[in-house]
Coordinates of C-alpha atoms and ligand atoms in Angstrom, one line a residue:
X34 CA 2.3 -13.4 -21.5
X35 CA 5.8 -13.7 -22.9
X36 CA 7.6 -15.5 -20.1
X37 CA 5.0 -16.3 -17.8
X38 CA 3.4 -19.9 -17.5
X39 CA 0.1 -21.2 -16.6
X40 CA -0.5 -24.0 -14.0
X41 CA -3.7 -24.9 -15.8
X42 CA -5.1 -26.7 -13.3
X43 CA -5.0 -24.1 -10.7
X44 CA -4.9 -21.3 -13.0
X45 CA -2.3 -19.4 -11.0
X46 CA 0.3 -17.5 -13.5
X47 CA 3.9 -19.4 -12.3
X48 CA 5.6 -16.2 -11.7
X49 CA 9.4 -16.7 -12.5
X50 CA 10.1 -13.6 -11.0
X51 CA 9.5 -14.6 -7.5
X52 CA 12.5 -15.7 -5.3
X53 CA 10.9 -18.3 -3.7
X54 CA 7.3 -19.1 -2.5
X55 CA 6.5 -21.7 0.5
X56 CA 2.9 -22.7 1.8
X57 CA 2.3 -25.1 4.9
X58 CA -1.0 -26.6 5.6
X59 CA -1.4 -27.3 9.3
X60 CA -4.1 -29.5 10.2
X61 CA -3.8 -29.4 13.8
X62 CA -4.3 -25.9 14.2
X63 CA -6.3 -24.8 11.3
X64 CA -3.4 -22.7 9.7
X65 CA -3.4 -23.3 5.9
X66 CA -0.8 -20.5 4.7
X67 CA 1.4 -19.0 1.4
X68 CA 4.7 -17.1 2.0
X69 CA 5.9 -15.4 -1.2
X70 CA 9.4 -13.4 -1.3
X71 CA 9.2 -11.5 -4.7
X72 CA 12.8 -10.3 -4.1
X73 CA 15.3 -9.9 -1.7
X74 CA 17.7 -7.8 -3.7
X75 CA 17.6 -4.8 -1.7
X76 CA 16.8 -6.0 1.5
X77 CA 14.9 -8.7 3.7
X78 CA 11.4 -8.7 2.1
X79 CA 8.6 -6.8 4.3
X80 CA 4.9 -7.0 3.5
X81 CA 1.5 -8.1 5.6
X82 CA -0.2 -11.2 5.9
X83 CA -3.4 -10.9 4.7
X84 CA -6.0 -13.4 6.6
X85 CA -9.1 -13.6 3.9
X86 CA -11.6 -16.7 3.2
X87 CA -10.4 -16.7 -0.1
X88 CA -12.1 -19.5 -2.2
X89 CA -9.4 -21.3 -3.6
X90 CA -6.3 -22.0 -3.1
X91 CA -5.8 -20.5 -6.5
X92 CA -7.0 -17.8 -5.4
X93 CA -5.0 -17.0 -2.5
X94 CA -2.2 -17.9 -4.2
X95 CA -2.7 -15.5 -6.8
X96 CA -3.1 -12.6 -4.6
X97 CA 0.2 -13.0 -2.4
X98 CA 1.8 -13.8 -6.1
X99 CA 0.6 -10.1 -7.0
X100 CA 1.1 -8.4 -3.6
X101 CA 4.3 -9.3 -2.6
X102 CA 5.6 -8.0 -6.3
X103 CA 4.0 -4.8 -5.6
X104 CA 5.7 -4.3 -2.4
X105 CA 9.2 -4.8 -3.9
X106 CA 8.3 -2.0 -6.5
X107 CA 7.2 0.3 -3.4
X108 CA 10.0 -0.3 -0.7
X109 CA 12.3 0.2 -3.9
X110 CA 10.9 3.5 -5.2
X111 CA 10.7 4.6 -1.5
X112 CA 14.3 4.2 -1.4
X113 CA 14.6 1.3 1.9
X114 CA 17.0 -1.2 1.8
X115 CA 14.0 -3.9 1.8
X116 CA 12.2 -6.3 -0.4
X117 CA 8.9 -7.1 -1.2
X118 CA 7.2 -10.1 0.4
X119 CA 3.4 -10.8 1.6
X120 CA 1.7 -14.0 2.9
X121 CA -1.7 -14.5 3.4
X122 CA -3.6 -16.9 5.3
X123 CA -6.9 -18.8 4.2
X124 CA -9.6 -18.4 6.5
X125 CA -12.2 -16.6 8.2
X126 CA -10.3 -13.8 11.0
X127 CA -12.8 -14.0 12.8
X128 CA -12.2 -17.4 13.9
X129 CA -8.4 -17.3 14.2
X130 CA -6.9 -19.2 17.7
X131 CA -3.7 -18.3 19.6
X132 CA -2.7 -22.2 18.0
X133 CA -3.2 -21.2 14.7
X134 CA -0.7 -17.8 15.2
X135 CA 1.6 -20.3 16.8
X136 CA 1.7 -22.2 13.9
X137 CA 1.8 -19.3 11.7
X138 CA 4.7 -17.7 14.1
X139 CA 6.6 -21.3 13.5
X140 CA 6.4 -20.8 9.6
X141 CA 7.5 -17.1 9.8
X142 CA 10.5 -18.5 11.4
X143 CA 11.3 -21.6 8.8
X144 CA 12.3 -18.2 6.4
X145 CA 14.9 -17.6 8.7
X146 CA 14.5 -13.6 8.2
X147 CA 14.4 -13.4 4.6
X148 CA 10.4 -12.4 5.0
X149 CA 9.1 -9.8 7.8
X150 CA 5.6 -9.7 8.2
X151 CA 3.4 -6.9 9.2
X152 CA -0.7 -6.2 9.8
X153 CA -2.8 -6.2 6.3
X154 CA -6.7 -6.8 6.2
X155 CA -7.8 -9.4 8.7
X156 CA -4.8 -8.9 10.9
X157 CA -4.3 -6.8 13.6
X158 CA -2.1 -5.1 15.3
X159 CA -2.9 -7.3 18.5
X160 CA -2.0 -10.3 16.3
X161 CA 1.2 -8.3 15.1
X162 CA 2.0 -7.9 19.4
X163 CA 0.9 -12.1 20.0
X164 CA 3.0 -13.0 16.9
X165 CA 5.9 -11.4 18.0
X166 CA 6.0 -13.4 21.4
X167 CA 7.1 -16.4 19.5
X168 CA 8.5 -15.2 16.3
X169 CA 11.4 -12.3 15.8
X170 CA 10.3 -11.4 12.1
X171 CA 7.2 -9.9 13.3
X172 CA 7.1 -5.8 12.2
X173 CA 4.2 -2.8 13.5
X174 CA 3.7 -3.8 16.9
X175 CA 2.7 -1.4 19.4
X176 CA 4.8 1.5 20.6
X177 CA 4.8 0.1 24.1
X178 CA 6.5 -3.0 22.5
X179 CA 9.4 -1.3 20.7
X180 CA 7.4 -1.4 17.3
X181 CA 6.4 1.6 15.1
X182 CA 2.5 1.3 16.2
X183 CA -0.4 2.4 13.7
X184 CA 1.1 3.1 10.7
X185 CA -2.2 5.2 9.5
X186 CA -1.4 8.7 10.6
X187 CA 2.0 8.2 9.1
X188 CA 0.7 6.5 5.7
X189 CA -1.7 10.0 5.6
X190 CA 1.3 12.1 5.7
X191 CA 3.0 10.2 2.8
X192 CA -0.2 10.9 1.2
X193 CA -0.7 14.4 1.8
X194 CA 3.4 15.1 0.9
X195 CA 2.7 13.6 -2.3
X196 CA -0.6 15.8 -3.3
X197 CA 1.3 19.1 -2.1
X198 CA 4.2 18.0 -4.6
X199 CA 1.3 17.4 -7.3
X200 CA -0.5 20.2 -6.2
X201 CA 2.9 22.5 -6.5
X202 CA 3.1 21.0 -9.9
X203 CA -0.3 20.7 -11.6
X204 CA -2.2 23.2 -10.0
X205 CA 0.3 25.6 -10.1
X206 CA -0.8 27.4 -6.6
X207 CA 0.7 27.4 -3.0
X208 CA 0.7 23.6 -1.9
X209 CA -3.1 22.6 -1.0
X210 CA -3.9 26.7 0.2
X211 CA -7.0 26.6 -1.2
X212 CA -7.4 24.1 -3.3
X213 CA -10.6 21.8 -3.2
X214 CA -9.8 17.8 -1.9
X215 CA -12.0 14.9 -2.2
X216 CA -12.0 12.3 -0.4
X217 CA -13.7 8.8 -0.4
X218 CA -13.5 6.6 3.1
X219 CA -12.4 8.4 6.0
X220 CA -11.1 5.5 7.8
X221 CA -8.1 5.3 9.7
X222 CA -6.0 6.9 6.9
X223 CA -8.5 9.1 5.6
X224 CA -9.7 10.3 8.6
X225 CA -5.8 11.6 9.2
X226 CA -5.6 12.8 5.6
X227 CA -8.2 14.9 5.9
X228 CA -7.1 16.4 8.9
X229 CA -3.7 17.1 7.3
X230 CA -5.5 18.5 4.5
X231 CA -7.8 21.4 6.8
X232 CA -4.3 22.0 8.0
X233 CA -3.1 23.3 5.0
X234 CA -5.8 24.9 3.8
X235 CA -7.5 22.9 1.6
X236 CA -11.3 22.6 1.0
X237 CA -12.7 19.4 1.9
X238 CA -15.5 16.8 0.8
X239 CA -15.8 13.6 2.3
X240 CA -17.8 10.2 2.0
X241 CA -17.9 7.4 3.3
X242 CA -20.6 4.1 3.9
X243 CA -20.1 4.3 7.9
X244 CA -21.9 7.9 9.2
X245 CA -19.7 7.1 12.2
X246 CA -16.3 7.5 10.3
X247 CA -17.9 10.5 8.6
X248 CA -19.2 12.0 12.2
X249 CA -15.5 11.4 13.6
X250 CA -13.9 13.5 11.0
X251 CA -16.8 16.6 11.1
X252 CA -16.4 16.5 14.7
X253 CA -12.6 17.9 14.5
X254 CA -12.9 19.7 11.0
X255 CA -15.2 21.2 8.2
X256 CA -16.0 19.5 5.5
X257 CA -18.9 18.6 2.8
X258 CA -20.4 15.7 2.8
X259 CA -20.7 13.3 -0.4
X260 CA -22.7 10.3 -1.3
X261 CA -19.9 7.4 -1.5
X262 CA -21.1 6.6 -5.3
X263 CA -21.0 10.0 -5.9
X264 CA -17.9 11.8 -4.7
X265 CA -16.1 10.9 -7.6
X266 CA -18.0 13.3 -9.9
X267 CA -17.5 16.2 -7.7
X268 CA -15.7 18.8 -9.2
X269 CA -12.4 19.3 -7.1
X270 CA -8.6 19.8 -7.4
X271 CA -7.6 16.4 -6.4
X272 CA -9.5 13.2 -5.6
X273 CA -8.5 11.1 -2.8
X274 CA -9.5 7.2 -3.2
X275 CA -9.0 6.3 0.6
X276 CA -11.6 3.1 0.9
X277 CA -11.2 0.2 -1.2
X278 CA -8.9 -0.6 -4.2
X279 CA -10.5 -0.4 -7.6
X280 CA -11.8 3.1 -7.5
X281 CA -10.5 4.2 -10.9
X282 CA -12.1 1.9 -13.5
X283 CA -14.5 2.1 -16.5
X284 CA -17.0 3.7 -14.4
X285 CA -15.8 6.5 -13.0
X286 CA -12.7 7.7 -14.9
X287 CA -15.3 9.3 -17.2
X288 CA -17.1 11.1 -14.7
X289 CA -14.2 12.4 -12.9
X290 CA -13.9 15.9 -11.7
X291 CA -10.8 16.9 -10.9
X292 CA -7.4 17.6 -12.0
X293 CA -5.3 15.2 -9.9
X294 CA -6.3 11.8 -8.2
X295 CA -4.0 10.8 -5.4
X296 CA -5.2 8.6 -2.6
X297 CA -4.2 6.1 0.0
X298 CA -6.0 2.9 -1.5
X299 CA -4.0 -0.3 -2.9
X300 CA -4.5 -1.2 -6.0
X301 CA -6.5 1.6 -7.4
X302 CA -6.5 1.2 -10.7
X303 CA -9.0 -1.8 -11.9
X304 CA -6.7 -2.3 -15.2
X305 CA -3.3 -0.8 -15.9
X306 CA -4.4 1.0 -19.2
X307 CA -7.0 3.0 -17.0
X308 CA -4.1 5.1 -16.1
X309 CA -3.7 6.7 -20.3
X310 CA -7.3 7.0 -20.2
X311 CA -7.0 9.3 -17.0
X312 CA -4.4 11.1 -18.9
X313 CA -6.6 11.7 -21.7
X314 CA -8.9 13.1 -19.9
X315 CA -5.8 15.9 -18.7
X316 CA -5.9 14.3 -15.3
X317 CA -2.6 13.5 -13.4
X318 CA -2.7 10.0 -11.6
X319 CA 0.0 9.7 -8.4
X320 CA 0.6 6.1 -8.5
X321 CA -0.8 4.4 -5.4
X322 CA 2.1 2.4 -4.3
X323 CA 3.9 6.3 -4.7
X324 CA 1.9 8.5 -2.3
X325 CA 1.0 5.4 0.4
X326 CA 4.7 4.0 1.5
X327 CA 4.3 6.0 4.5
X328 CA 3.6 2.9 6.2
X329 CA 6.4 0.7 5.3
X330 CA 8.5 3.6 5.4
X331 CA 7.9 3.7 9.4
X332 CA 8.3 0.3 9.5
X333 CA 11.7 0.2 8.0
X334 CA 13.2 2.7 10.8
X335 CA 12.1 -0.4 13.2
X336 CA 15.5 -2.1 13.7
X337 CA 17.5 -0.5 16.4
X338 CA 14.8 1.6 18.1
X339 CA 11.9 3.2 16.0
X340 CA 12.6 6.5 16.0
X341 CA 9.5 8.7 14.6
X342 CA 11.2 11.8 13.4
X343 CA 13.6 10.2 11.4
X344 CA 11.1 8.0 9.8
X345 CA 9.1 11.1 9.2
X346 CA 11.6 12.8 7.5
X347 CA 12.0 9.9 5.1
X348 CA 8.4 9.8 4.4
X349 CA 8.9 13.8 3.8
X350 CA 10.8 12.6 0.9
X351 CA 7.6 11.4 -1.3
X352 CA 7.2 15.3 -1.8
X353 CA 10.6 14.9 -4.0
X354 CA 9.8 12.0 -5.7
X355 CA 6.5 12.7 -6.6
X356 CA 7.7 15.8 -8.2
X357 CA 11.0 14.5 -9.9
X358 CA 8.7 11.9 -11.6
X359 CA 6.4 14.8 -12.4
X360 CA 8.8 16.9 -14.1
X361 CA 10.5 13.7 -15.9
X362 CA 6.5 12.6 -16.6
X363 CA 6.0 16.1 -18.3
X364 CA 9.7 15.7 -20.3
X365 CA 9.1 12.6 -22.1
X366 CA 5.3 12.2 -22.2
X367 CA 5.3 9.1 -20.0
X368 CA 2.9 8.0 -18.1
X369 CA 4.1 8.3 -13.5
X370 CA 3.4 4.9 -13.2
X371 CA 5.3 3.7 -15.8
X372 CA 8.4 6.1 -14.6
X373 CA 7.4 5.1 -11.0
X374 CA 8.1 1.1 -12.2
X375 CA 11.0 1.9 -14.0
X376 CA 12.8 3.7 -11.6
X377 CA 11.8 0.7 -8.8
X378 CA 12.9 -2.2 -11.8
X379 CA 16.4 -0.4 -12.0
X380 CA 17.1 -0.3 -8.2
X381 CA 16.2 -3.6 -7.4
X382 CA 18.5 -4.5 -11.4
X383 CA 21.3 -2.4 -9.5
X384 CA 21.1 -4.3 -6.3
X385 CA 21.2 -7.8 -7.8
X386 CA 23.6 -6.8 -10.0
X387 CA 25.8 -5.9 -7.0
X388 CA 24.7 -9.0 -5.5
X389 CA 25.8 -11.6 -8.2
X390 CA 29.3 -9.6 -8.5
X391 CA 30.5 -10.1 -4.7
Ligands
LIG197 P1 -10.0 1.6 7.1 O1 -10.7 0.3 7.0 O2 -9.6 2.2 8.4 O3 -10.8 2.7 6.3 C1 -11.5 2.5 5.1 C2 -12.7 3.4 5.2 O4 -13.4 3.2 3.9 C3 -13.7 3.0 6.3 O5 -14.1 4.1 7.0 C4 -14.9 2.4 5.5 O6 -16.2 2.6 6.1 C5 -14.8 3.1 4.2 N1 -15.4 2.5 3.1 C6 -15.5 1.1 2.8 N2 -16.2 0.9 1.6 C7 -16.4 2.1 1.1 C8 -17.1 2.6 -0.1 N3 -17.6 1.7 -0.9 N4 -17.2 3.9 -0.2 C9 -16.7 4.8 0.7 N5 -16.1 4.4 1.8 C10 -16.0 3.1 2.0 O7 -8.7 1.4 6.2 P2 -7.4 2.3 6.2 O8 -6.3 1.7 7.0 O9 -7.8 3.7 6.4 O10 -6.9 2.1 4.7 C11 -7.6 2.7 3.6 C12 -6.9 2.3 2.3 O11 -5.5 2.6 2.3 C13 -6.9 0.7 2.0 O12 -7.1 0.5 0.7 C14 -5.6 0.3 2.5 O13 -5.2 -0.9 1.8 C15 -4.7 1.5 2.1 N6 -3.5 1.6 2.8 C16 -3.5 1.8 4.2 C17 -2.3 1.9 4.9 C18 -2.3 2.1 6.4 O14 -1.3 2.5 6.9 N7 -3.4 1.9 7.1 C19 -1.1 1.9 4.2 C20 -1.1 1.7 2.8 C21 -2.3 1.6 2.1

């Protein structure tokens, strides 16, 4: 840890990166909040607020301390003119009150637009719709409310652009024609993705823990059906992690099956040198943050009047640079992700640099 310090106390690594980070504990309504704006160098930061009972206030802060630098490396490499943010909210969701999203809406507004919030785990996009009554930074409310809707579909398209560009590269066929996709958790994103997949021609397994995600999907398309702790091992072109993050660890990188793993999950990667030892084992890894800016893609075509086809076309564009970090991964011997950071680290460098010289 070079630069980074330790608030020993809280144990929380004081990130000298971030722009600036502001919490506000509300007792009135409940709300007990962290805001953190990574950066701001390309744009207005944009991430969700994630409403978990974390267990500490270590812990919470942490997390937004991690997730909000993640989304300024993924609105960067998908090329928006935003930054990364995120804020989360300590709690249980299930007992938040119209006060407490009052008083949450209030401290969206104290950042005076320099963080837009959007629906992560625990929120919804009904919160996203309430929110937005009393607060302008609010992103991903419904369609009928001039906001982009679910981003799910649109986050599986991203996905599915981005295994056709490693398919064209790795496997060497036509796109996904025929090639054999597995994928674990057919949620909302899944379920699309797999649909997208049978569409092109693909093979499909599937698993999941809820037989009523798995019905929904066999009810529209064929597919095999995997155990959940199993579908990792099955023997398939590409693997799709599409439940919970984690899914590449010490576990089941050595049982893996397949030739490419790219998925919709966060965080997929337990460790960051997991990634060489999927290499190792011949298998190319589409970085996560990569193949699933689909969603924050959408939401960046917001301003003005969402308009879906342009915002589609964007997302398009993870085909190109999944494979122009593919060819340059197969050039120099590096690893995607650490092409994929590198090309995010320079744009935001660029955009500060143009910043500091106005
Ligand atoms: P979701 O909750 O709709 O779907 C997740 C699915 O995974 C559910 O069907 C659930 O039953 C299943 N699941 C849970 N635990 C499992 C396990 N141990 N094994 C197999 N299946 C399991 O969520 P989603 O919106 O589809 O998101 C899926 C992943 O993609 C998440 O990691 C999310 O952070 C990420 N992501 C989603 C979006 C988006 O637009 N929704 C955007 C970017 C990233």
């Amino acid at each position: 840890m070079a630069d980074e310090t330790l608030d020993e106390e809280a144990g929380v690594p004081l990130d000298p990166e971030h722009e600036h980070v502001g919490a506000v504990w509300d007792r009135d309504s409940g709300l007990r909040a962290v805001i953190a704006i990574h950066s701001t160098a390309l744009g207005p930061s944009l991430g969700g607020t994630r409403y978990r009972p974390y267990p500490s206030f270590a812990a919470a802060m942490s997390d937004v301390l991690r997730l909000s630098r993640a989304m300024s490396y993924k609105a960067a490499l998908a090329g928006l003119a935003l930054g990364g943010g995120k804020a989360v909210i300590i709690g249980d969701p299930a007992a938040k009150s119209e006060a407490l999203l009052r008083a949450y809406a209030k401290f969206l507004d104290s950042f005076e637009g320099r963080y837009l919030t959007a629906e992560d785990v625990g929120t919804s996009q009904a919160d996203m719709d309430y929110l937005g009554r009393f607060s302008e930074f609010v992103t991903g409310r419904s369609r009928s409310l001039g906001g982009s809707g679910d981003p799910s579909p649109i986050t599986a398209f991203g996905v599915v652009r981005a295994m056709e560009a490693a398919a064209d590269s790795v496997l060497g066929g036509n796109g996904l024609e025929g090639a054999h996709v597995a994928i674990n958790g057919v949620g909302k994103v899944g379920h699309a993705l797999a649909l997208l997949c049978h569409e092109r021609k693909a093979h499909l397994t599937i698993a999941d823990v809820s037989d009523e995600a798995l019905r929904g999907v066999l009810a529209e398309v064929p597919a095999d059906v995997s155990d959940p702790e199993k579908i990792h091992q099955v023997a398939c072109d590409v693997y799709a992690p599409c439940a919970l993050g984690g899914a590449l660890n010490d576990h089941t990188v050595p049982e893996l099956s397949c030739r490419v793993v790219c998925g919709a999950a966060n965080n997929q990667l337990s460790r960051p040198d997991v990634e060489p030892a999927l290499a190792a084992r011949g298998i190319t890894y589409v970085p996560d943050y990569l193949a699933n800016a689909g969603g924050i893609i959408n939401i960046a075509y917001e301003p003005g009047g969402y308009d879906e086809s342009t915002a589609r076309e964007h997302v398009s564009r993870i085909y190109d640079t999944t494979r122009l970090l593919l060819e340059r991964a197969f050039q120099s011997g590096e690893h995607l992700s650490v092409l994929a950071d590198r090309t995010a680290e320079e744009r935001i460098r660029k955009a500060r640099a143009s910043r500091s010289s106005r």
